[in-house]
Amino acid sequence: MNALYIAEKAYSSRLLVGTGKYKDFAETKAAIEASGAQIVTVAIRRTNIGQSANEPNILDAIPPSRFTILPNTAGCYSADDAVRTLRLARELLDGHDLVKLEVLGDPQTLYPNMPETLIAAKQLVKEGFKVMVYCSDDPILAKQLEEIGCVAVMPLASLIGSGMGILNPWNLQIIIANAKVPVLVDAGVGTASDAAIAMELGCDGVLMNTAIAAAKDPVLMASAMKKAVEAGREAFLAGRMPKKLYSASPSSPVDGVISAAKKSAV
Amino acid sequence: MLCLARTQRVPRRLNSTGIRRPARLDSIFGLLLLLASQFTLQINGVNQVFESGLTVSQLLEHLSLSGKKIAVECNGLLISRSDYTTFALADGDRLEIVVAVGGG
């Protein structure tokens, strides 16, 4: 399968995963290993002053030497907070500049605030960040983010953490058809078939967290998601058969079927 | 030198009451009092009082955070790691000290 290129770097896995909501770092690590993901998101938060001396760090469980760490701006509701968070992230990660921008609109829906997202994207691109951006599935806004210079656009399939799946495949397809940068579904995937559908639509990748972390068996679900993304990608590349409405087509030869046994005379 | 490095980056703030300190001091006693006075830093939203002026690297050492995978912001502006030893903190500075955590 061909590689996914983001900001001119090749990745063999098209599944990107988050590291939130796991029981502990051991489970986080096991799930990420099972997912085969190479790009892994983290959040940036205040350190616990006074209690942090020997606290384990996510970057020890998921070392930047092995994974491409994608710091996000989850929890930011303004362009200013998002930009500040990613400046801190870049310093924290020794100048690593691939980031996930998300500016949220409200805590109930976690729907992206697109005006603020556009402002933040412009500023971050200006400062040399390589911005992968969480966005609404509006094709015009997705195109504007690409034109600003974002390296990937990541429309939601449905609300973050909802597991509702792909609610608007039509908009996703318009975004994919118009985009020159990778399009990844970010948020809303609930189970493996959702990930496969996203990939069959032609998405370049899928980013998920809760679908794996909130499964009864996160490690097994991570493995399922890996296969679903691969299967969906292969199906997309293979090109599905056209749908035939109201007309069947036999799979087996029509000729040469044995004749009905003659009824015996009574 | 420390002050110079600092003022280039962050404009000096008003003190916590929002009133500038008087420019002239009435007595030597007042000067001594000022020099010996404590100052307050807001660290991750919590005020902490320190006895004397200190740099970011001294603060991090005090908080047992030296060498940790952290990043520091002062009054909304990122402090580069290479400036930790020279960046002098001042009364009323608001600091954010962050780490990476699990998240999607």
mmCIF file of N, CA, C and O in Angstrom, chain B residues 50-100:
data_model
loop_
_atom_site.group_PDB
_atom_site.id
_atom_site.type_symbol
_atom_site.label_atom_id
_atom_site.label_comp_id
_atom_site.label_asym_id
_atom_site.label_seq_id
_atom_site.Cartn_x
_atom_site.Cartn_y
_atom_site.Cartn_z
ATOM 1 N N PHE B 50 7.959 34.331 47.156
ATOM 2 C CA PHE B 50 9.378 33.997 47.212
ATOM 3 C C PHE B 50 10.122 35.104 47.940
ATOM 4 O O PHE B 50 9.710 36.261 47.938
ATOM 5 N N GLU B 51 11.218 34.697 48.558
ATOM 6 C CA GLU B 51 11.964 35.627 49.400
ATOM 7 C C GLU B 51 12.752 36.643 48.576
ATOM 8 O O GLU B 51 12.896 37.778 48.948
ATOM 9 N N SER B 52 13.293 36.204 47.478
ATOM 10 C CA SER B 52 14.137 37.132 46.722
ATOM 11 C C SER B 52 13.987 36.832 45.239
ATOM 12 O O SER B 52 13.403 35.829 44.856
ATOM 13 N N GLY B 53 14.537 37.716 44.434
ATOM 14 C CA GLY B 53 14.453 37.560 42.992
ATOM 15 C C GLY B 53 15.135 36.282 42.538
ATOM 16 O O GLY B 53 16.086 35.825 43.158
ATOM 17 N N LEU B 54 14.624 35.692 41.487
ATOM 18 C CA LEU B 54 15.249 34.473 40.990
ATOM 19 C C LEU B 54 15.010 34.323 39.501
ATOM 20 O O LEU B 54 14.119 34.959 38.929
ATOM 21 N N THR B 55 15.834 33.481 38.894
ATOM 22 C CA THR B 55 15.699 33.227 37.464
ATOM 23 C C THR B 55 14.780 32.031 37.263
ATOM 24 O O THR B 55 14.451 31.314 38.213
ATOM 25 N N VAL B 56 14.420 31.800 36.009
ATOM 26 C CA VAL B 56 13.552 30.659 35.701
ATOM 27 C C VAL B 56 14.237 29.359 36.095
ATOM 28 O O VAL B 56 13.616 28.473 36.696
ATOM 29 N N SER B 57 15.520 29.244 35.812
ATOM 30 C CA SER B 57 16.197 27.982 36.140
ATOM 31 C C SER B 57 16.255 27.769 37.654
ATOM 32 O O SER B 57 16.114 26.634 38.120
ATOM 33 N N GLN B 58 16.417 28.859 38.415
ATOM 34 C CA GLN B 58 16.402 28.724 39.889
ATOM 35 C C GLN B 58 15.017 28.316 40.386
ATOM 36 O O GLN B 58 14.890 27.496 41.289
ATOM 37 N N LEU B 59 13.985 28.881 39.751
ATOM 38 C CA LEU B 59 12.610 28.520 40.133
ATOM 39 C C LEU B 59 12.344 27.042 39.848
ATOM 40 O O LEU B 59 11.778 26.328 40.682
ATOM 41 N N LEU B 60 12.778 26.588 38.662
ATOM 42 C CA LEU B 60 12.529 25.193 38.288
ATOM 43 C C LEU B 60 13.241 24.242 39.237
ATOM 44 O O LEU B 60 12.721 23.188 39.594
ATOM 45 N N GLU B 61 14.451 24.650 39.660
ATOM 46 C CA GLU B 61 15.196 23.837 40.622
ATOM 47 C C GLU B 61 14.429 23.771 41.942
ATOM 48 O O GLU B 61 14.263 22.704 42.515
ATOM 49 N N HIS B 62 13.927 24.930 42.375
ATOM 50 C CA HIS B 62 13.156 25.018 43.613
ATOM 51 C C HIS B 62 11.920 24.105 43.553
ATOM 52 O O HIS B 62 11.519 23.496 44.547
ATOM 53 N N LEU B 63 11.316 24.004 42.362
ATOM 54 C CA LEU B 63 10.097 23.199 42.191
ATOM 55 C C LEU B 63 10.407 21.743 41.825
ATOM 56 O O LEU B 63 9.497 20.975 41.505
ATOM 57 N N SER B 64 11.664 21.368 41.856
ATOM 58 C CA SER B 64 12.123 20.016 41.469
ATOM 59 C C SER B 64 11.709 19.673 40.041
ATOM 60 O O SER B 64 11.324 18.548 39.740
ATOM 61 N N LEU B 65 11.774 20.658 39.163
ATOM 62 C CA LEU B 65 11.376 20.428 37.762
ATOM 63 C C LEU B 65 12.559 20.535 36.803
ATOM 64 O O LEU B 65 12.380 20.407 35.589
ATOM 65 N N SER B 66 13.753 20.749 37.338
ATOM 66 C CA SER B 66 14.929 20.867 36.455
ATOM 67 C C SER B 66 15.104 19.585 35.654
ATOM 68 O O SER B 66 15.006 18.485 36.188
ATOM 69 N N GLY B 67 15.338 19.739 34.373
ATOM 70 C CA GLY B 67 15.611 18.577 33.524
ATOM 71 C C GLY B 67 14.378 17.801 33.111
ATOM 72 O O GLY B 67 14.468 16.816 32.380
ATOM 73 N N LYS B 68 13.202 18.217 33.596
ATOM 74 C CA LYS B 68 11.965 17.522 33.206
ATOM 75 C C LYS B 68 11.523 17.995 31.818
ATOM 76 O O LYS B 68 11.902 19.071 31.368
ATOM 77 N N LYS B 69 10.664 17.174 31.199
ATOM 78 C CA LYS B 69 10.134 17.553 29.879
ATOM 79 C C LYS B 69 8.987 18.537 30.084
ATOM 80 O O LYS B 69 7.817 18.147 30.144
ATOM 81 N N ILE B 70 9.354 19.788 30.228
ATOM 82 C CA ILE B 70 8.365 20.833 30.483
ATOM 83 C C ILE B 70 8.609 22.008 29.542
ATOM 84 O O ILE B 70 9.621 22.053 28.846
ATOM 85 N N ALA B 71 7.671 22.935 29.530
ATOM 86 C CA ALA B 71 7.886 24.205 28.842
ATOM 87 C C ALA B 71 7.292 25.298 29.719
ATOM 88 O O ALA B 71 6.365 25.048 30.505
ATOM 89 N N VAL B 72 7.842 26.497 29.599
ATOM 90 C CA VAL B 72 7.484 27.590 30.504
ATOM 91 C C VAL B 72 7.079 28.834 29.717
ATOM 92 O O VAL B 72 7.711 29.191 28.718
ATOM 93 N N GLU B 73 6.013 29.445 30.199
ATOM 94 C CA GLU B 73 5.537 30.696 29.621
ATOM 95 C C GLU B 73 5.463 31.730 30.743
ATOM 96 O O GLU B 73 5.085 31.397 31.862
ATOM 97 N N CYS B 74 5.855 32.966 30.445
ATOM 98 C CA CYS B 74 5.760 34.044 31.438
ATOM 99 C C CYS B 74 4.916 35.169 30.852
ATOM 100 O O CYS B 74 5.256 35.709 29.790
ATOM 101 N N ASN B 75 3.837 35.493 31.513
ATOM 102 C CA ASN B 75 2.929 36.558 31.062
ATOM 103 C C ASN B 75 2.502 36.371 29.608
ATOM 104 O O ASN B 75 2.459 37.314 28.819
ATOM 105 N N GLY B 76 2.240 35.120 29.240
ATOM 106 C CA GLY B 76 1.729 34.842 27.899
ATOM 107 C C GLY B 76 2.784 34.661 26.835
ATOM 108 O O GLY B 76 2.462 34.381 25.687
ATOM 109 N N LEU B 77 4.055 34.811 27.215
ATOM 110 C CA LEU B 77 5.122 34.665 26.218
ATOM 111 C C LEU B 77 6.012 33.474 26.559
ATOM 112 O O LEU B 77 6.411 33.287 27.710
ATOM 113 N N LEU B 78 6.307 32.680 25.533
ATOM 114 C CA LEU B 78 7.151 31.503 25.713
ATOM 115 C C LEU B 78 8.546 31.916 26.160
ATOM 116 O O LEU B 78 9.112 32.887 25.651
ATOM 117 N N ILE B 79 9.095 31.167 27.109
ATOM 118 C CA ILE B 79 10.498 31.366 27.479
ATOM 119 C C ILE B 79 11.293 30.205 26.901
ATOM 120 O O ILE B 79 11.031 29.040 27.216
ATOM 121 N N SER B 80 12.222 30.538 26.039
ATOM 122 C CA SER B 80 13.049 29.506 25.418
ATOM 123 C C SER B 80 13.953 28.874 26.475
ATOM 124 O O SER B 80 14.419 29.552 27.394
ATOM 125 N N ARG B 81 14.182 27.572 26.335
ATOM 126 C CA ARG B 81 14.986 26.843 27.317
ATOM 127 C C ARG B 81 16.374 27.483 27.495
ATOM 128 O O ARG B 81 16.927 27.498 28.574
ATOM 129 N N SER B 82 16.893 28.011 26.389
ATOM 130 C CA SER B 82 18.239 28.596 26.445
ATOM 131 C C SER B 82 18.267 29.887 27.272
ATOM 132 O O SER B 82 19.339 30.367 27.644
ATOM 133 N N ASP B 83 17.090 30.444 27.574
ATOM 134 C CA ASP B 83 17.038 31.682 28.363
ATOM 135 C C ASP B 83 16.751 31.446 29.851
ATOM 136 O O ASP B 83 16.696 32.400 30.621
ATOM 137 N N TYR B 84 16.574 30.185 30.250
ATOM 138 C CA TYR B 84 16.183 29.906 31.642
ATOM 139 C C TYR B 84 17.167 30.501 32.650
ATOM 140 O O TYR B 84 16.767 30.994 33.694
ATOM 141 N N THR B 85 18.457 30.439 32.336
ATOM 142 C CA THR B 85 19.443 30.878 33.329
ATOM 143 C C THR B 85 19.536 32.398 33.413
ATOM 144 O O THR B 85 20.010 32.925 34.408
ATOM 145 N N THR B 86 19.081 33.110 32.383
ATOM 146 C CA THR B 86 19.212 34.563 32.396
ATOM 147 C C THR B 86 17.889 35.294 32.617
ATOM 148 O O THR B 86 17.880 36.479 32.906
ATOM 149 N N PHE B 87 16.775 34.595 32.478
ATOM 150 C CA PHE B 87 15.475 35.253 32.568
ATOM 151 C C PHE B 87 15.108 35.496 34.039
ATOM 152 O O PHE B 87 14.772 34.567 34.769
ATOM 153 N N ALA B 88 15.166 36.750 34.466
ATOM 154 C CA ALA B 88 14.864 37.085 35.863
ATOM 155 C C ALA B 88 13.367 37.315 36.020
ATOM 156 O O ALA B 88 12.761 38.075 35.269
ATOM 157 N N LEU B 89 12.792 36.660 37.006
ATOM 158 C CA LEU B 89 11.356 36.795 37.258
ATOM 159 C C LEU B 89 11.095 38.006 38.141
ATOM 160 O O LEU B 89 11.937 38.379 38.955
ATOM 161 N N ALA B 90 9.917 38.599 37.954
ATOM 162 C CA ALA B 90 9.595 39.810 38.716
ATOM 163 C C ALA B 90 8.247 39.653 39.413
ATOM 164 O O ALA B 90 7.438 38.794 39.051
ATOM 165 N N ASP B 91 8.033 40.510 40.403
ATOM 166 C CA ASP B 91 6.806 40.448 41.189
ATOM 167 C C ASP B 91 5.572 40.500 40.283
ATOM 168 O O ASP B 91 5.490 41.339 39.382
ATOM 169 N N GLY B 92 4.651 39.592 40.515
ATOM 170 C CA GLY B 92 3.405 39.601 39.770
ATOM 171 C C GLY B 92 3.447 38.811 38.466
ATOM 172 O O GLY B 92 2.436 38.710 37.775
ATOM 173 N N ASP B 93 4.611 38.256 38.129
ATOM 174 C CA ASP B 93 4.685 37.483 36.878
ATOM 175 C C ASP B 93 3.748 36.284 36.942
ATOM 176 O O ASP B 93 3.643 35.610 37.961
ATOM 177 N N ARG B 94 3.091 36.053 35.844
ATOM 178 C CA ARG B 94 2.206 34.887 35.734
ATOM 179 C C ARG B 94 2.904 33.829 34.900
ATOM 180 O O ARG B 94 3.211 34.055 33.734
ATOM 181 N N LEU B 95 3.155 32.680 35.508
ATOM 182 C CA LEU B 95 3.882 31.609 34.825
ATOM 183 C C LEU B 95 2.963 30.440 34.523
ATOM 184 O O LEU B 95 2.086 30.097 35.323
ATOM 185 N N GLU B 96 3.170 29.855 33.362
ATOM 186 C CA GLU B 96 2.527 28.584 33.044
ATOM 187 C C GLU B 96 3.648 27.580 32.823
ATOM 188 O O GLU B 96 4.559 27.819 32.024
ATOM 189 N N ILE B 97 3.596 26.470 33.547
ATOM 190 C CA ILE B 97 4.589 25.411 33.377
ATOM 191 C C ILE B 97 3.819 24.165 32.947
ATOM 192 O O ILE B 97 2.947 23.686 33.675
ATOM 193 N N VAL B 98 4.106 23.676 31.742
ATOM 194 C CA VAL B 98 3.267 22.616 31.161
ATOM 195 C C VAL B 98 4.065 21.360 30.846
ATOM 196 O O VAL B 98 5.291 21.392 30.685
ATOM 197 N N VAL B 99 3.331 20.267 30.751
ATOM 198 C CA VAL B 99 3.884 18.972 30.349
ATOM 199 C C VAL B 99 2.969 18.366 29.285
ATOM 200 O O VAL B 99 1.836 18.827 29.091
ATOM 201 N N ALA B 100 3.451 17.325 28.641
ATOM 202 C CA ALA B 100 2.593 16.558 27.735
ATOM 203 C C ALA B 100 1.820 15.541 28.570
ATOM 204 O O ALA B 100 2.364 14.942 29.499
#
